[in-house]
mmCIF file of C-alpha atoms and ligand atoms in Angstrom:
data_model
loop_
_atom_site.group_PDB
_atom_site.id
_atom_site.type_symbol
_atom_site.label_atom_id
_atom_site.label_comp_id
_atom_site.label_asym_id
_atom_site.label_seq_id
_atom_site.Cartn_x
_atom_site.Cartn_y
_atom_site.Cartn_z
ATOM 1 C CA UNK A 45 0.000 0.000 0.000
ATOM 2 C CA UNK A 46 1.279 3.238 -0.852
ATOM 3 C CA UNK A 47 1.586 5.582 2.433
ATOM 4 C CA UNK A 48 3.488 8.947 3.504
ATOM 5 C CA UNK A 49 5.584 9.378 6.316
ATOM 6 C CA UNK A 50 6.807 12.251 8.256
ATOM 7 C CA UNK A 51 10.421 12.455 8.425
ATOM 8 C CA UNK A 52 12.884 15.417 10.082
ATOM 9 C CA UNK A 53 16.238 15.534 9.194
ATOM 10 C CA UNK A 54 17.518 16.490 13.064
ATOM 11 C CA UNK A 55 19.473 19.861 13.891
ATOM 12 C CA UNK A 56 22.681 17.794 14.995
ATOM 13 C CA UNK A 57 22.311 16.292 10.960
ATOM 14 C CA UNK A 58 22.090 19.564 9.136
ATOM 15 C CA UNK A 59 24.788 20.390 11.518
ATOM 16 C CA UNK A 60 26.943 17.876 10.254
ATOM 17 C CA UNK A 61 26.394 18.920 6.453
ATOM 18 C CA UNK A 62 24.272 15.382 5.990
ATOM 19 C CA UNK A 63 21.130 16.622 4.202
ATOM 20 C CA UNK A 64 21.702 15.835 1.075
ATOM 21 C CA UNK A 65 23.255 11.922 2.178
ATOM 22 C CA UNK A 66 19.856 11.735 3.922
ATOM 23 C CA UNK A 67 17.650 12.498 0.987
ATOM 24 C CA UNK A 68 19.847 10.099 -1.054
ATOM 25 C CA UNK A 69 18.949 7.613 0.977
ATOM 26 C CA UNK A 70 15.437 8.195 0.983
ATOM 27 C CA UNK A 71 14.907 8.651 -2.628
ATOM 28 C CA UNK A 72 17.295 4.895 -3.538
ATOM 29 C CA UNK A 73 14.732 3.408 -0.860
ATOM 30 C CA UNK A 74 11.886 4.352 -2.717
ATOM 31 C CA UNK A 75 10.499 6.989 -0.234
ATOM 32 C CA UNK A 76 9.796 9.905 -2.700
ATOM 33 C CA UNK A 77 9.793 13.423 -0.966
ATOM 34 C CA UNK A 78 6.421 15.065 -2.069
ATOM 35 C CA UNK A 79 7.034 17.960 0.373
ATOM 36 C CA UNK A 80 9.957 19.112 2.020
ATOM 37 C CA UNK A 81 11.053 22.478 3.825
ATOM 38 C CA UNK A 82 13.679 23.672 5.918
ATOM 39 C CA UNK A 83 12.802 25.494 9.632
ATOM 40 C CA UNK A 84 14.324 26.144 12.815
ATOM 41 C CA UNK A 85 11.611 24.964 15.183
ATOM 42 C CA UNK A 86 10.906 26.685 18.277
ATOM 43 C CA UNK A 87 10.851 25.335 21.256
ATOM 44 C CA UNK A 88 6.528 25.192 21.033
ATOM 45 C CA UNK A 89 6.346 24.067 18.219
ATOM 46 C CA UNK A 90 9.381 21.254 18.863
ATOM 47 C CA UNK A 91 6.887 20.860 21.983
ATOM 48 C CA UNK A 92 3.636 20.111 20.234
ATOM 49 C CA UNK A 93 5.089 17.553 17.502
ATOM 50 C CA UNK A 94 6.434 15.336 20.786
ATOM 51 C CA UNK A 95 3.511 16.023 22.898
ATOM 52 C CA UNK A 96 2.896 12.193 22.914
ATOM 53 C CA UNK A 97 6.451 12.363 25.120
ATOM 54 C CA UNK A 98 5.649 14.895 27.001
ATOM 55 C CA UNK A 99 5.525 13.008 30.438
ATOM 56 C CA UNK A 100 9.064 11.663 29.635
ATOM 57 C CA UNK A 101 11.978 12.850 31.704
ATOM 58 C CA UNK A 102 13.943 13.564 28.495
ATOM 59 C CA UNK A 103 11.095 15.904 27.029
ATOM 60 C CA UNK A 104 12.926 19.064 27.909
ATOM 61 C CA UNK A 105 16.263 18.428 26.705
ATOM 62 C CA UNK A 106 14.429 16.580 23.149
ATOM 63 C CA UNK A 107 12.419 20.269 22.569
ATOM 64 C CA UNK A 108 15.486 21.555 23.556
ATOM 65 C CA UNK A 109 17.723 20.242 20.944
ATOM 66 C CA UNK A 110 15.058 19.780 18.430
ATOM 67 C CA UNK A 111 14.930 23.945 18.723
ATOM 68 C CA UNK A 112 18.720 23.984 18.638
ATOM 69 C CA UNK A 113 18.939 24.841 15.307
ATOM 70 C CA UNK A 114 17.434 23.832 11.265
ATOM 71 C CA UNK A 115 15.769 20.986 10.563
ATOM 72 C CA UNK A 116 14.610 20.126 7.379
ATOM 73 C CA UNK A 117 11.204 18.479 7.605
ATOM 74 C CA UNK A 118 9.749 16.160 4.442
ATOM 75 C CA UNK A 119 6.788 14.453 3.509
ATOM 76 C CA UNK A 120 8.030 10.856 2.081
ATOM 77 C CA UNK A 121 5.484 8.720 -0.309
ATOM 78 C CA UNK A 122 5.881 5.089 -1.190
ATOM 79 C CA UNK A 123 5.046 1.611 -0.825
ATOM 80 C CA UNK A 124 4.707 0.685 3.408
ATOM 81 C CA UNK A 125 6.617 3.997 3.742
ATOM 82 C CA UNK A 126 6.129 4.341 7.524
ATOM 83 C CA UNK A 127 7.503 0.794 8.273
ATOM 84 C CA UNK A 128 10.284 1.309 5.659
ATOM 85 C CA UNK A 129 11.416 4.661 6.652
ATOM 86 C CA UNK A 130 12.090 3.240 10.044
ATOM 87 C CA UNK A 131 13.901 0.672 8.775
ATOM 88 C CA UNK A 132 16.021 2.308 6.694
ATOM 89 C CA UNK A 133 16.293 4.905 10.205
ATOM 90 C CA UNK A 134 17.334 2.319 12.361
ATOM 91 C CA UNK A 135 17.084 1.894 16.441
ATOM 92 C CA UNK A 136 16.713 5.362 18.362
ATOM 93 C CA UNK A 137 19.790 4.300 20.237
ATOM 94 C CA UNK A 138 22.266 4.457 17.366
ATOM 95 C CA UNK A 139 24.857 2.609 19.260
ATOM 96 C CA UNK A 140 21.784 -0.416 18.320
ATOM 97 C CA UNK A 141 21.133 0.610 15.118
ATOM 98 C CA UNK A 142 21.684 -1.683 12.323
ATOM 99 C CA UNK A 143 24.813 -1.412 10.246
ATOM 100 C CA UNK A 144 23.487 0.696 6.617
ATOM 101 C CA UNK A 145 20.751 2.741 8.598
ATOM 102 C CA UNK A 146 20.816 6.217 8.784
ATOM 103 C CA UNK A 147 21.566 6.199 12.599
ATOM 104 C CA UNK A 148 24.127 4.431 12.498
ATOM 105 C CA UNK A 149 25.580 6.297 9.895
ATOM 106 C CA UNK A 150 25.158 9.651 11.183
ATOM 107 C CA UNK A 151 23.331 9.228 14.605
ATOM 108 C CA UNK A 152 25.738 10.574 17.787
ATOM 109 C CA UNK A 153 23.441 9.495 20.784
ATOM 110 C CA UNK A 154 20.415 8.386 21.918
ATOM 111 C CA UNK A 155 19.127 12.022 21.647
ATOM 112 C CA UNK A 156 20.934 13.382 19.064
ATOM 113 C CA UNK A 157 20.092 10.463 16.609
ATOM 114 C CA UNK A 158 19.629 12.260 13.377
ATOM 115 C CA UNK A 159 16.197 11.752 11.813
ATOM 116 C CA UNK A 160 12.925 11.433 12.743
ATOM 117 C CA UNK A 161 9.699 8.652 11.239
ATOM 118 C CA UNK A 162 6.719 8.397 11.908
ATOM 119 C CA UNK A 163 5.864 5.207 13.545
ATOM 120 C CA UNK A 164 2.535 4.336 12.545
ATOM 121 C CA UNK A 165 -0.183 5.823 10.490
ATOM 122 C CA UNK A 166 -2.022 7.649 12.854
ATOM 123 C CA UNK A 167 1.049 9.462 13.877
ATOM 124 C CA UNK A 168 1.765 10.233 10.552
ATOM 125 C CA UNK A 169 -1.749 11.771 10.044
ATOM 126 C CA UNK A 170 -1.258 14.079 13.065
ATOM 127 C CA UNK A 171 2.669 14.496 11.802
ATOM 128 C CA UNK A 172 2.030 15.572 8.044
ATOM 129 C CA UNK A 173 -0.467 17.857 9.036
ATOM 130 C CA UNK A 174 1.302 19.394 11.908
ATOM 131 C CA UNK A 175 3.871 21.142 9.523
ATOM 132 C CA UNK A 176 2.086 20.953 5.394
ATOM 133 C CA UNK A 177 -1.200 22.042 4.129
ATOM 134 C CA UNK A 178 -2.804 19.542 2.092
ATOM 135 C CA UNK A 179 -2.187 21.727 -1.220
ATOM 136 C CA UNK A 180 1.788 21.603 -0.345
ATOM 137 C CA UNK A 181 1.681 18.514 -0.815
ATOM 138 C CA UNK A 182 2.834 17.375 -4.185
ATOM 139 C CA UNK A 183 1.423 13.410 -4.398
ATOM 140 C CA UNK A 184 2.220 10.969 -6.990
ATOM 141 C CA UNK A 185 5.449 12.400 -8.994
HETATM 142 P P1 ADP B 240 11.959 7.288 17.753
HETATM 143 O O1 ADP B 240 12.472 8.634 17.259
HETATM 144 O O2 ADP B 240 12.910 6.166 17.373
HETATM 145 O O3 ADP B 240 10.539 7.009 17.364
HETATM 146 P P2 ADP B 240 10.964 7.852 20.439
HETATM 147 O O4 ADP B 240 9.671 8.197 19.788
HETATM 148 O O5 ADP B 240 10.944 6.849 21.550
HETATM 149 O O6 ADP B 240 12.035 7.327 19.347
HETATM 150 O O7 ADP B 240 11.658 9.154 21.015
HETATM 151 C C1 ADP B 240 11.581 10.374 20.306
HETATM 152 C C2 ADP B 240 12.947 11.026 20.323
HETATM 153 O O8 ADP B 240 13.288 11.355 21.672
HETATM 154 C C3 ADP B 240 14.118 10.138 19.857
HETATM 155 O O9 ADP B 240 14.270 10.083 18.450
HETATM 156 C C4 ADP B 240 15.294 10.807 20.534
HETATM 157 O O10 ADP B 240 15.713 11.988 19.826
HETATM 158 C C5 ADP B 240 14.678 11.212 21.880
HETATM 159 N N1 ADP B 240 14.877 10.183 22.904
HETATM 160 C C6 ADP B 240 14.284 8.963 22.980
HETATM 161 N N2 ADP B 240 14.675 8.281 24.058
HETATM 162 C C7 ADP B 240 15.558 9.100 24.715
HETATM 163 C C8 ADP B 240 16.329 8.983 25.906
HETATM 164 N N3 ADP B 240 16.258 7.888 26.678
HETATM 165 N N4 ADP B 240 17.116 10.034 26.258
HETATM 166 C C9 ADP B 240 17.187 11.141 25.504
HETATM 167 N N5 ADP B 240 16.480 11.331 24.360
HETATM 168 C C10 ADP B 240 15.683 10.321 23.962
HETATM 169 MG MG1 MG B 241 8.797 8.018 17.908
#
């Protein structure tokens, strides 16, 4: 089934001048970006996307660095796209993440891991529409 998926390519990524390896590995896994902007979230907004982690005792220091600087934020399309997009992300911990995923090619720690996916599709629902209007969307190229 084709799906989308919310992905964010992490301040400590853009940082490390790993955007465009990122993308690459997106598009050669089939996950076509059909939306994709760059934005230096504030802390509120960094807040509302990880509401769901909100009661976690790492919440302030994840809107903290997720405010720390760019991220660039995409909307991915393609066949099981949520599932593969974390596959092709790897564990959060990067230190666990599969050799050939994207955290454990570019991940640092736990926190600072790189890239975010959506992890199921009502997430992405709630994800996609937390940062693109339907009409930015650009389906099916
Ligand atoms: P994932 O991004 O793999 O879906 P979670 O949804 O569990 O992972 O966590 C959201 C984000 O919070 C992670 O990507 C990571 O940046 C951060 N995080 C998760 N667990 C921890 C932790 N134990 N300590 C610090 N930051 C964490
Ligand atoms: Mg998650």
């Amino acid at each position: 089934m084709v799906e989308r998926t919310l992905a964010i390519i992490k301040p400590d990524a853009v940082n490390k001048r790993v955007i465009g390896d990122v993308i690459r590995r997106y598009e050669a896994a089939g996950l076509n970006p059909i939306a994709i902007k760059m934005m230096h979230l504030s802390e509120s907004i960094a807040e509302g996307f990880y509401a769901v982690h909100r009661a976690r005792p790492f919440f302030h220091d994840l809107t903290t660095f997720m405010s720390s600087g760019p991220s660039v934020v995409l909307v991915l399309e393609g066949e099981n796209a949520i599932q593969a997009n974390r596959e092709l992300m790897g564990a959060t911990d990067p230190q666990k993440a599969e050799a050939g995923t994207i955290r454990a090619a570019h991940g640092a720690s736990i926190e600072a891991n790189a890239v975010h996916g959506s992890d199921s599709p009502e997430t992405a629902n709630f994800e996609i529409g937390y940062f693109f209007p339907s009409m930015d969307l650009q389906a099916g190229h």
